[in-house]
PDB file of C-alpha atoms and ligand atoms in Angstrom:
ATOM      1  CA  MET A   1     -30.620 -30.881  -0.689  1.00  0.00           C
ATOM      2  CA  LYS A   2     -32.284 -28.664  -3.236  1.00  0.00           C
ATOM      3  CA  LEU A   3     -34.577 -25.721  -2.517  1.00  0.00           C
ATOM      4  CA  LEU A   4     -36.784 -23.444  -4.539  1.00  0.00           C
ATOM      5  CA  MET A   5     -36.934 -19.715  -3.769  1.00  0.00           C
ATOM      6  CA  LEU A   6     -39.023 -17.062  -5.383  1.00  0.00           C
ATOM      7  CA  GLU A   7     -37.437 -13.832  -6.433  1.00  0.00           C
ATOM      8  CA  PRO A   8     -38.801 -11.035  -4.155  1.00  0.00           C
ATOM      9  CA  SER A   9     -39.279  -8.094  -6.564  1.00  0.00           C
ATOM     10  CA  CYS A  10     -43.113  -8.111  -6.182  1.00  0.00           C
ATOM     11  CA  PHE A  11     -43.071  -8.545  -2.412  1.00  0.00           C
ATOM     12  CA  GLU A  12     -45.256  -5.917  -0.677  1.00  0.00           C
ATOM     13  CA  ILE A  13     -47.993  -5.703   1.931  1.00  0.00           C
ATOM     14  CA  LEU A  14     -51.237  -4.849   0.160  1.00  0.00           C
ATOM     15  CA  TYR A  15     -53.750  -6.653   2.418  1.00  0.00           C
ATOM     16  CA  SER A  16     -53.838  -8.262   5.823  1.00  0.00           C
ATOM     17  CA  ILE A  17     -54.509 -11.974   6.267  1.00  0.00           C
ATOM     18  CA  ASN A  18     -52.571 -12.641   9.484  1.00  0.00           C
ATOM     19  CA  PRO A  19     -51.873 -10.720  12.711  1.00  0.00           C
ATOM     20  CA  PHE A  20     -48.376  -9.637  11.604  1.00  0.00           C
ATOM     21  CA  MET A  21     -49.375  -7.569   8.591  1.00  0.00           C
ATOM     22  CA  GLN A  22     -50.899  -4.574  10.424  1.00  0.00           C
ATOM     23  CA  ASP A  23     -49.397  -2.273  13.031  1.00  0.00           C
ATOM     24  CA  ALA A  24     -51.046  -1.422  16.374  1.00  0.00           C
ATOM     25  CA  GLN A  25     -53.122   1.305  14.668  1.00  0.00           C
ATOM     26  CA  GLY A  26     -54.508  -1.160  12.163  1.00  0.00           C
ATOM     27  CA  GLN A  27     -52.433   0.220   9.278  1.00  0.00           C
ATOM     28  CA  LEU A  28     -50.758  -2.138   6.812  1.00  0.00           C
ATOM     29  CA  LYS A  29     -47.041  -2.349   7.541  1.00  0.00           C
ATOM     30  CA  LYS A  30     -44.698  -0.888   4.936  1.00  0.00           C
ATOM     31  CA  VAL A  31     -41.988  -2.960   3.309  1.00  0.00           C
ATOM     32  CA  ASP A  32     -38.607  -1.420   2.540  1.00  0.00           C
ATOM     33  CA  GLN A  33     -38.138  -3.088  -0.827  1.00  0.00           C
ATOM     34  CA  SER A  34     -34.396  -2.592  -1.218  1.00  0.00           C
ATOM     35  CA  LYS A  35     -33.837  -3.960   2.270  1.00  0.00           C
ATOM     36  CA  ALA A  36     -36.093  -6.928   1.486  1.00  0.00           C
ATOM     37  CA  LEU A  37     -34.118  -7.687  -1.661  1.00  0.00           C
ATOM     38  CA  LEU A  38     -30.874  -7.624   0.269  1.00  0.00           C
ATOM     39  CA  GLN A  39     -32.209  -9.845   3.052  1.00  0.00           C
ATOM     40  CA  TRP A  40     -33.550 -12.333   0.517  1.00  0.00           C
ATOM     41  CA  SER A  41     -30.179 -12.504  -1.283  1.00  0.00           C
ATOM     42  CA  GLU A  42     -28.348 -12.995   2.009  1.00  0.00           C
ATOM     43  CA  LEU A  43     -30.710 -15.819   2.929  1.00  0.00           C
ATOM     44  CA  LYS A  44     -30.038 -17.503  -0.411  1.00  0.00           C
ATOM     45  CA  LYS A  45     -26.284 -17.131   0.133  1.00  0.00           C
ATOM     46  CA  THR A  46     -26.629 -18.578   3.630  1.00  0.00           C
ATOM     47  CA  PHE A  47     -28.381 -21.669   2.258  1.00  0.00           C
ATOM     48  CA  GLU A  48     -25.689 -22.062  -0.381  1.00  0.00           C
ATOM     49  CA  SER A  49     -22.945 -21.701   2.222  1.00  0.00           C
ATOM     50  CA  ILE A  50     -24.196 -24.878   3.923  1.00  0.00           C
ATOM     51  CA  GLU A  51     -24.212 -26.885   0.693  1.00  0.00           C
ATOM     52  CA  VAL A  52     -27.856 -26.395  -0.155  1.00  0.00           C
ATOM     53  CA  GLU A  53     -28.610 -25.827  -3.815  1.00  0.00           C
ATOM     54  CA  VAL A  54     -31.158 -23.094  -4.603  1.00  0.00           C
ATOM     55  CA  GLU A  55     -33.247 -22.769  -7.751  1.00  0.00           C
ATOM     56  CA  VAL A  56     -34.888 -19.353  -8.240  1.00  0.00           C
ATOM     57  CA  LEU A  57     -38.262 -18.778  -9.909  1.00  0.00           C
ATOM     58  CA  PRO A  58     -39.540 -15.409 -11.155  1.00  0.00           C
ATOM     59  CA  ALA A  59     -42.106 -13.308  -9.280  1.00  0.00           C
ATOM     60  CA  HIS A  60     -45.570 -12.511 -10.628  1.00  0.00           C
ATOM     61  CA  LYS A  61     -47.156  -9.083 -10.453  1.00  0.00           C
ATOM     62  CA  GLY A  62     -50.329  -8.989  -8.378  1.00  0.00           C
ATOM     63  CA  TYR A  63     -49.100 -11.666  -5.961  1.00  0.00           C
ATOM     64  CA  PRO A  64     -47.198  -9.818  -3.227  1.00  0.00           C
ATOM     65  CA  ASP A  65     -47.049 -12.854  -0.879  1.00  0.00           C
ATOM     66  CA  MET A  66     -45.754 -15.256  -3.504  1.00  0.00           C
ATOM     67  CA  VAL A  67     -42.226 -15.067  -2.107  1.00  0.00           C
ATOM     68  CA  PHE A  68     -43.501 -17.373   0.673  1.00  0.00           C
ATOM     69  CA  CYS A  69     -43.218 -20.332  -1.627  1.00  0.00           C
ATOM     70  CA  ALA A  70     -43.363 -23.031   1.073  1.00  0.00           C
ATOM     71  CA  ASN A  71     -47.109 -22.518   1.003  1.00  0.00           C
ATOM     72  CA  HIS A  72     -47.758 -23.423  -2.606  1.00  0.00           C
ATOM     73  CA  ALA A  73     -47.300 -27.139  -2.542  1.00  0.00           C
ATOM     74  CA  LEU A  74     -46.587 -30.269  -0.594  1.00  0.00           C
ATOM     75  CA  VAL A  75     -43.790 -32.177  -2.297  1.00  0.00           C
ATOM     76  CA  GLN A  76     -42.384 -35.642  -1.814  1.00  0.00           C
ATOM     77  CA  GLY A  77     -40.120 -37.349  -4.319  1.00  0.00           C
ATOM     78  CA  LYS A  78     -41.436 -36.463  -7.735  1.00  0.00           C
ATOM     79  CA  THR A  79     -45.016 -35.863  -6.606  1.00  0.00           C
ATOM     80  CA  VAL A  80     -46.393 -32.392  -5.983  1.00  0.00           C
ATOM     81  CA  LEU A  81     -49.735 -31.587  -4.423  1.00  0.00           C
ATOM     82  CA  LEU A  82     -50.519 -27.974  -5.324  1.00  0.00           C
ATOM     83  CA  SER A  83     -52.161 -26.051  -2.497  1.00  0.00           C
ATOM     84  CA  HIS A  84     -55.702 -24.785  -2.230  1.00  0.00           C
ATOM     85  CA  MET A  85     -55.065 -21.456  -0.494  1.00  0.00           C
ATOM     86  CA  ASN A  86     -57.384 -20.139   2.170  1.00  0.00           C
ATOM     87  CA  SER A  87     -57.466 -16.457   1.190  1.00  0.00           C
ATOM     88  CA  LYS A  88     -58.817 -15.115  -2.082  1.00  0.00           C
ATOM     89  CA  GLU A  89     -55.711 -12.906  -2.406  1.00  0.00           C
ATOM     90  CA  ARG A  90     -53.418 -15.941  -2.665  1.00  0.00           C
ATOM     91  CA  LEU A  91     -55.776 -18.360  -4.415  1.00  0.00           C
ATOM     92  CA  GLY A  92     -54.139 -17.959  -7.835  1.00  0.00           C
ATOM     93  CA  GLU A  93     -50.537 -18.532  -6.703  1.00  0.00           C
ATOM     94  CA  PRO A  94     -50.163 -22.347  -6.743  1.00  0.00           C
ATOM     95  CA  GLU A  95     -51.221 -22.771 -10.380  1.00  0.00           C
ATOM     96  CA  LEU A  96     -48.433 -20.392 -11.408  1.00  0.00           C
ATOM     97  CA  TYR A  97     -45.976 -23.092 -10.350  1.00  0.00           C
ATOM     98  CA  ARG A  98     -47.597 -25.983 -12.184  1.00  0.00           C
ATOM     99  CA  GLN A  99     -45.715 -25.423 -15.413  1.00  0.00           C
ATOM    100  CA  TRP A 100     -42.321 -25.337 -13.712  1.00  0.00           C
ATOM    101  CA  TYR A 101     -42.971 -28.603 -11.874  1.00  0.00           C
ATOM    102  CA  GLU A 102     -44.340 -30.280 -14.998  1.00  0.00           C
ATOM    103  CA  LEU A 103     -41.334 -29.149 -17.028  1.00  0.00           C
ATOM    104  CA  HIS A 104     -39.120 -30.731 -14.384  1.00  0.00           C
ATOM    105  CA  SER A 105     -40.947 -34.077 -14.624  1.00  0.00           C
ATOM    106  CA  TYR A 106     -42.977 -33.878 -11.443  1.00  0.00           C
ATOM    107  CA  LYS A 107     -46.391 -35.474 -11.251  1.00  0.00           C
ATOM    108  CA  VAL A 108     -48.635 -32.543 -10.293  1.00  0.00           C
ATOM    109  CA  VAL A 109     -51.930 -33.032  -8.474  1.00  0.00           C
ATOM    110  CA  SER A 110     -54.135 -30.088  -7.621  1.00  0.00           C
ATOM    111  CA  ALA A 111     -55.729 -29.655  -4.189  1.00  0.00           C
ATOM    112  CA  GLU A 112     -58.354 -27.388  -5.729  1.00  0.00           C
ATOM    113  CA  LEU A 113     -60.224 -30.616  -6.284  1.00  0.00           C
ATOM    114  CA  LEU A 114     -60.859 -30.397  -2.555  1.00  0.00           C
ATOM    115  CA  GLY A 115     -63.779 -27.965  -2.900  1.00  0.00           C
ATOM    116  CA  LYS A 116     -64.294 -26.320   0.466  1.00  0.00           C
ATOM    117  CA  GLU A 117     -61.251 -27.986   2.071  1.00  0.00           C
ATOM    118  CA  ARG A 118     -58.029 -25.985   2.179  1.00  0.00           C
ATOM    119  CA  LEU A 119     -54.395 -27.043   2.190  1.00  0.00           C
ATOM    120  CA  GLU A 120     -51.519 -24.538   2.355  1.00  0.00           C
ATOM    121  CA  GLY A 121     -48.670 -26.861   1.430  1.00  0.00           C
ATOM    122  CA  ALA A 122     -45.549 -26.931   3.580  1.00  0.00           C
ATOM    123  CA  GLY A 123     -46.907 -24.052   5.646  1.00  0.00           C
ATOM    124  CA  ASP A 124     -49.079 -26.570   7.494  1.00  0.00           C
ATOM    125  CA  ALA A 125     -48.044 -30.010   6.229  1.00  0.00           C
ATOM    126  CA  LEU A 126     -44.564 -30.994   7.351  1.00  0.00           C
ATOM    127  CA  TRP A 127     -42.685 -34.241   6.761  1.00  0.00           C
ATOM    128  CA  SER A 128     -40.642 -36.058   9.360  1.00  0.00           C
ATOM    129  CA  ARG A 129     -36.979 -36.341   8.368  1.00  0.00           C
ATOM    130  CA  ASP A 130     -37.416 -39.887   7.081  1.00  0.00           C
ATOM    131  CA  GLY A 131     -40.485 -38.817   5.084  1.00  0.00           C
ATOM    132  CA  ASN A 132     -42.663 -41.514   6.676  1.00  0.00           C
ATOM    133  CA  THR A 133     -44.772 -39.257   8.857  1.00  0.00           C
ATOM    134  CA  LEU A 134     -46.816 -36.257   7.806  1.00  0.00           C
ATOM    135  CA  PHE A 135     -47.405 -33.681  10.546  1.00  0.00           C
ATOM    136  CA  ALA A 136     -50.759 -32.231   9.593  1.00  0.00           C
ATOM    137  CA  GLY A 137     -51.388 -28.745  10.986  1.00  0.00           C
ATOM    138  CA  TYR A 138     -54.916 -27.336  10.764  1.00  0.00           C
ATOM    139  CA  GLY A 139     -57.180 -24.799  12.411  1.00  0.00           C
ATOM    140  CA  PHE A 140     -56.548 -21.441  10.732  1.00  0.00           C
ATOM    141  CA  ARG A 141     -55.535 -22.071   7.125  1.00  0.00           C
ATOM    142  CA  SER A 142     -55.545 -25.749   6.164  1.00  0.00           C
ATOM    143  CA  THR A 143     -58.570 -27.851   7.097  1.00  0.00           C
ATOM    144  CA  LYS A 144     -58.372 -31.254   8.734  1.00  0.00           C
ATOM    145  CA  GLY A 145     -60.460 -32.802   5.972  1.00  0.00           C
ATOM    146  CA  ALA A 146     -57.872 -31.882   3.336  1.00  0.00           C
ATOM    147  CA  TYR A 147     -55.415 -34.415   4.706  1.00  0.00           C
ATOM    148  CA  ALA A 148     -57.556 -37.342   3.579  1.00  0.00           C
ATOM    149  CA  PHE A 149     -56.644 -36.255   0.058  1.00  0.00           C
ATOM    150  CA  ALA A 150     -52.961 -35.787   0.961  1.00  0.00           C
ATOM    151  CA  ASN A 151     -53.117 -39.326   2.324  1.00  0.00           C
ATOM    152  CA  GLU A 152     -54.417 -40.638  -1.017  1.00  0.00           C
ATOM    153  CA  VAL A 153     -51.723 -38.784  -2.943  1.00  0.00           C
ATOM    154  CA  PHE A 154     -48.687 -39.669  -0.788  1.00  0.00           C
ATOM    155  CA  SER A 155     -49.768 -42.646   1.390  1.00  0.00           C
ATOM    156  CA  PRO A 156     -47.511 -41.689   4.311  1.00  0.00           C
ATOM    157  CA  ARG A 157     -47.026 -44.386   6.929  1.00  0.00           C
ATOM    158  CA  LYS A 158     -48.547 -42.090   9.519  1.00  0.00           C
ATOM    159  CA  ILE A 159     -50.444 -38.778   9.717  1.00  0.00           C
ATOM    160  CA  VAL A 160     -50.155 -36.876  12.989  1.00  0.00           C
ATOM    161  CA  TYR A 161     -52.935 -34.286  13.291  1.00  0.00           C
ATOM    162  CA  LEU A 162     -51.945 -31.081  15.097  1.00  0.00           C
ATOM    163  CA  ARG A 163     -54.614 -28.519  15.876  1.00  0.00           C
ATOM    164  CA  LEU A 164     -53.477 -24.894  16.090  1.00  0.00           C
ATOM    165  CA  VAL A 165     -55.269 -22.698  18.617  1.00  0.00           C
ATOM    166  CA  ASP A 166     -53.443 -19.317  18.653  1.00  0.00           C
ATOM    167  CA  SER A 167     -53.967 -17.088  15.607  1.00  0.00           C
ATOM    168  CA  ASN A 168     -50.421 -15.713  15.880  1.00  0.00           C
ATOM    169  CA  PHE A 169     -49.333 -19.215  14.903  1.00  0.00           C
ATOM    170  CA  TYR A 170     -51.627 -19.594  11.949  1.00  0.00           C
ATOM    171  CA  HIS A 171     -49.386 -22.028  10.069  1.00  0.00           C
ATOM    172  CA  LEU A 172     -47.761 -25.086  11.621  1.00  0.00           C
ATOM    173  CA  ASP A 173     -44.333 -23.876  10.453  1.00  0.00           C
ATOM    174  CA  THR A 174     -44.590 -20.852  12.773  1.00  0.00           C
ATOM    175  CA  CYS A 175     -44.677 -23.009  15.930  1.00  0.00           C
ATOM    176  CA  PHE A 176     -43.284 -26.450  15.022  1.00  0.00           C
ATOM    177  CA  SER A 177     -39.920 -27.170  13.454  1.00  0.00           C
ATOM    178  CA  VAL A 178     -38.545 -30.656  12.849  1.00  0.00           C
ATOM    179  CA  LEU A 179     -34.795 -30.417  13.515  1.00  0.00           C
ATOM    180  CA  ASP A 180     -33.787 -34.081  13.268  1.00  0.00           C
ATOM    181  CA  GLU A 181     -35.361 -37.562  13.678  1.00  0.00           C
ATOM    182  CA  ASN A 182     -35.704 -37.083  17.425  1.00  0.00           C
ATOM    183  CA  THR A 183     -35.848 -33.347  17.946  1.00  0.00           C
ATOM    184  CA  VAL A 184     -38.576 -30.797  17.365  1.00  0.00           C
ATOM    185  CA  ALA A 185     -38.830 -27.140  18.418  1.00  0.00           C
ATOM    186  CA  ILE A 186     -42.328 -26.021  19.379  1.00  0.00           C
ATOM    187  CA  VAL A 187     -44.371 -23.250  20.962  1.00  0.00           C
ATOM    188  CA  GLU A 188     -46.418 -25.139  23.510  1.00  0.00           C
ATOM    189  CA  SER A 189     -49.326 -22.713  23.763  1.00  0.00           C
ATOM    190  CA  ALA A 190     -49.960 -22.883  20.012  1.00  0.00           C
ATOM    191  CA  PHE A 191     -51.479 -26.389  20.304  1.00  0.00           C
ATOM    192  CA  ASP A 192     -54.402 -28.015  22.069  1.00  0.00           C
ATOM    193  CA  SER A 193     -53.553 -30.633  24.698  1.00  0.00           C
ATOM    194  CA  GLU A 194     -54.288 -33.676  22.493  1.00  0.00           C
ATOM    195  CA  SER A 195     -51.948 -32.338  19.832  1.00  0.00           C
ATOM    196  CA  LEU A 196     -49.220 -31.706  22.404  1.00  0.00           C
ATOM    197  CA  ALA A 197     -49.543 -35.301  23.559  1.00  0.00           C
ATOM    198  CA  ARG A 198     -49.137 -36.478  19.954  1.00  0.00           C
ATOM    199  CA  ILE A 199     -45.980 -34.380  19.591  1.00  0.00           C
ATOM    200  CA  THR A 200     -44.560 -35.993  22.744  1.00  0.00           C
ATOM    201  CA  GLU A 201     -45.284 -39.452  21.332  1.00  0.00           C
ATOM    202  CA  ASN A 202     -43.344 -38.674  18.167  1.00  0.00           C
ATOM    203  CA  PHE A 203     -40.192 -36.938  19.442  1.00  0.00           C
ATOM    204  CA  SER A 204     -37.889 -37.856  22.301  1.00  0.00           C
ATOM    205  CA  LYS A 205     -36.421 -34.333  22.480  1.00  0.00           C
ATOM    206  CA  ILE A 206     -38.663 -31.272  22.491  1.00  0.00           C
ATOM    207  CA  ILE A 207     -37.198 -27.756  22.566  1.00  0.00           C
ATOM    208  CA  LYS A 208     -39.825 -25.395  23.942  1.00  0.00           C
ATOM    209  CA  VAL A 209     -39.561 -21.877  22.570  1.00  0.00           C
ATOM    210  CA  SER A 210     -41.227 -18.967  24.359  1.00  0.00           C
ATOM    211  CA  ARG A 211     -44.267 -17.409  22.741  1.00  0.00           C
ATOM    212  CA  PHE A 212     -42.423 -14.087  22.890  1.00  0.00           C
ATOM    213  CA  GLU A 213     -39.398 -15.246  20.855  1.00  0.00           C
ATOM    214  CA  ALA A 214     -41.627 -17.143  18.474  1.00  0.00           C
ATOM    215  CA  ILE A 215     -43.668 -14.027  17.682  1.00  0.00           C
ATOM    216  CA  GLU A 216     -41.010 -11.331  18.024  1.00  0.00           C
ATOM    217  CA  SER A 217     -38.424 -13.034  15.813  1.00  0.00           C
ATOM    218  CA  MET A 218     -40.512 -15.806  14.217  1.00  0.00           C
ATOM    219  CA  ALA A 219     -37.794 -18.010  15.670  1.00  0.00           C
ATOM    220  CA  VAL A 220     -39.561 -21.322  15.092  1.00  0.00           C
ATOM    221  CA  ASN A 221     -39.993 -20.540  11.408  1.00  0.00           C
ATOM    222  CA  CYS A 222     -36.410 -21.740  11.126  1.00  0.00           C
ATOM    223  CA  PHE A 223     -34.975 -24.374   8.822  1.00  0.00           C
ATOM    224  CA  CYS A 224     -32.608 -27.236   9.484  1.00  0.00           C
ATOM    225  CA  PRO A 225     -31.652 -28.852   6.173  1.00  0.00           C
ATOM    226  CA  ASP A 226     -29.176 -31.392   7.515  1.00  0.00           C
ATOM    227  CA  GLY A 227     -29.891 -32.225  11.153  1.00  0.00           C
ATOM    228  CA  LYS A 228     -27.118 -29.851  12.202  1.00  0.00           C
ATOM    229  CA  ASN A 229     -27.285 -26.263  10.876  1.00  0.00           C
ATOM    230  CA  VAL A 230     -30.355 -24.265  11.854  1.00  0.00           C
ATOM    231  CA  VAL A 231     -30.981 -21.097   9.854  1.00  0.00           C
ATOM    232  CA  LEU A 232     -33.171 -18.670  11.812  1.00  0.00           C
ATOM    233  CA  GLN A 233     -34.102 -15.046  12.285  1.00  0.00           C
ATOM    234  CA  HIS A 234     -31.668 -13.355  14.659  1.00  0.00           C
ATOM    235  CA  GLY A 235     -32.693 -12.186  18.114  1.00  0.00           C
ATOM    236  CA  ALA A 236     -34.132 -15.315  19.743  1.00  0.00           C
ATOM    237  CA  LYS A 237     -31.491 -15.485  22.479  1.00  0.00           C
ATOM    238  CA  GLU A 238     -32.950 -18.325  24.549  1.00  0.00           C
ATOM    239  CA  PHE A 239     -33.754 -20.500  21.551  1.00  0.00           C
ATOM    240  CA  VAL A 240     -30.270 -19.998  20.119  1.00  0.00           C
ATOM    241  CA  LYS A 241     -28.791 -21.094  23.473  1.00  0.00           C
ATOM    242  CA  GLU A 242     -31.034 -24.163  23.569  1.00  0.00           C
ATOM    243  CA  LEU A 243     -30.110 -25.087  20.005  1.00  0.00           C
ATOM    244  CA  SER A 244     -26.402 -24.859  20.750  1.00  0.00           C
ATOM    245  CA  SER A 245     -26.633 -26.902  23.909  1.00  0.00           C
ATOM    246  CA  ALA A 246     -28.593 -29.575  22.010  1.00  0.00           C
ATOM    247  CA  GLY A 247     -25.669 -29.818  19.553  1.00  0.00           C
ATOM    248  CA  PHE A 248     -27.110 -27.802  16.650  1.00  0.00           C
ATOM    249  CA  SER A 249     -25.313 -24.923  14.915  1.00  0.00           C
ATOM    250  CA  PRO A 250     -27.603 -21.895  14.770  1.00  0.00           C
ATOM    251  CA  ILE A 251     -27.004 -19.502  11.860  1.00  0.00           C
ATOM    252  CA  GLU A 252     -28.752 -16.187  12.415  1.00  0.00           C
ATOM    253  CA  VAL A 253     -30.006 -14.160   9.456  1.00  0.00           C
ATOM    254  CA  ASP A 254     -32.170 -11.062   9.068  1.00  0.00           C
ATOM    255  CA  THR A 255     -35.612 -11.498   7.505  1.00  0.00           C
ATOM    256  CA  SER A 256     -37.259  -8.572   9.321  1.00  0.00           C
ATOM    257  CA  GLU A 257     -38.904  -7.185   6.170  1.00  0.00           C
ATOM    258  CA  PHE A 258     -40.586 -10.540   5.528  1.00  0.00           C
ATOM    259  CA  ILE A 259     -41.659 -10.948   9.154  1.00  0.00           C
ATOM    260  CA  LYS A 260     -43.805  -7.840   8.603  1.00  0.00           C
ATOM    261  CA  ALA A 261     -45.894 -10.061   6.291  1.00  0.00           C
ATOM    262  CA  GLY A 262     -45.889 -12.979   8.735  1.00  0.00           C
ATOM    263  CA  GLY A 263     -43.130 -15.162   7.299  1.00  0.00           C
ATOM    264  CA  SER A 264     -39.454 -15.895   7.808  1.00  0.00           C
ATOM    265  CA  VAL A 265     -36.791 -18.434   6.809  1.00  0.00           C
ATOM    266  CA  PHE A 266     -38.868 -21.608   6.584  1.00  0.00           C
ATOM    267  CA  CYS A 267     -41.628 -20.259   4.405  1.00  0.00           C
ATOM    268  CA  MET A 268     -39.321 -18.388   2.030  1.00  0.00           C
ATOM    269  CA  LYS A 269     -38.295 -21.656   0.379  1.00  0.00           C
ATOM    270  CA  ALA A 270     -39.782 -24.903  -0.808  1.00  0.00           C
ATOM    271  CA  VAL A 271     -37.889 -28.187  -0.431  1.00  0.00           C
ATOM    272  CA  LEU A 272     -37.518 -29.976  -3.752  1.00  0.00           C
ATOM    273  CA  GLN A 273     -35.233 -32.763  -2.777  1.00  0.00           C
ATOM    274  CA  GLN A 274     -34.085 -33.992   0.625  1.00  0.00           C
TER     275      GLN A 274
HETATM  276  N1  LIG B 301     -48.603 -13.165   4.300  1.00  0.00           N
HETATM  277  C1  LIG B 301     -48.469 -14.573   4.119  1.00  0.00           C
HETATM  278  C2  LIG B 301     -49.766 -15.272   4.511  1.00  0.00           C
HETATM  279  O1  LIG B 301     -50.369 -14.856   5.473  1.00  0.00           O
HETATM  280  C3  LIG B 301     -47.315 -15.105   4.906  1.00  0.00           C
HETATM  281  C4  LIG B 301     -47.101 -16.568   4.769  1.00  0.00           C
HETATM  282  C5  LIG B 301     -45.967 -17.047   5.575  1.00  0.00           C
HETATM  283  N2  LIG B 301     -45.848 -18.436   5.468  1.00  0.00           N
HETATM  284  C6  LIG B 301     -45.718 -19.299   6.484  1.00  0.00           C
HETATM  285  N3  LIG B 301     -45.654 -20.534   6.181  1.00  0.00           N
HETATM  286  N4  LIG B 301     -45.749 -18.932   7.712  1.00  0.00           N
HETATM  287  O2  LIG B 301     -50.181 -16.216   3.891  1.00  0.00           O
END
């Protein structure tokens, strides 16, 4: 597997577009930049230690959230659908990647063509392990209508629409993690009942993570590259136990500086190649 990560030198909190970015007094949280740099490097090393190749792209000044590069595009094979971000602060980010993808022979399509529809890449749109099903999260960032376009671009065998209903879980990757063909980890209360029923139809094993662990340690924003190792923020005791008893190998890392901005392991990388 090959991943893309974005070098974190411009990472800061300069605005608030999700419930994690402010403290209880409504002040923007402060990032410790040297700590963030260290945590990012450790995460990269962790990926590499489980045989995942990582390609690093440079940061861009003026885009403090760009390090969350899962959000910029939806990729399958050599096709890339660049996102149409919901917030004005992040609107310019996806185009900054176009050149890199084009240079590496990807066919790049832009979701900006969507007009009022929004699509935040692999923050909300997640592939099943076999790549046949697209789990289509919507409600806070991406819009349901945007997936008609994703359907045209990728023609997945199936699109499973999942409506998010709790603003703490504003992206699908904060409350839904595909671990292998049969197993998914979810936060139940993040979905409406129809969406929960759809999840049950598509997975025979569902690991339910508490809302507390999913918010406190962004535990479900984890990443399983190989159906075995699960890289996740440390501290989610119950989830780690559940993962181990289901036969997975949890690898705990520290992304606390990035959680202040509302992101952890899963959104700090983009998958280039399964
Ligand atoms: N501050 C970023 C935002 O709100 C964090 C994105 C984290 N990404 C994710 N997929 N959860 O857009």
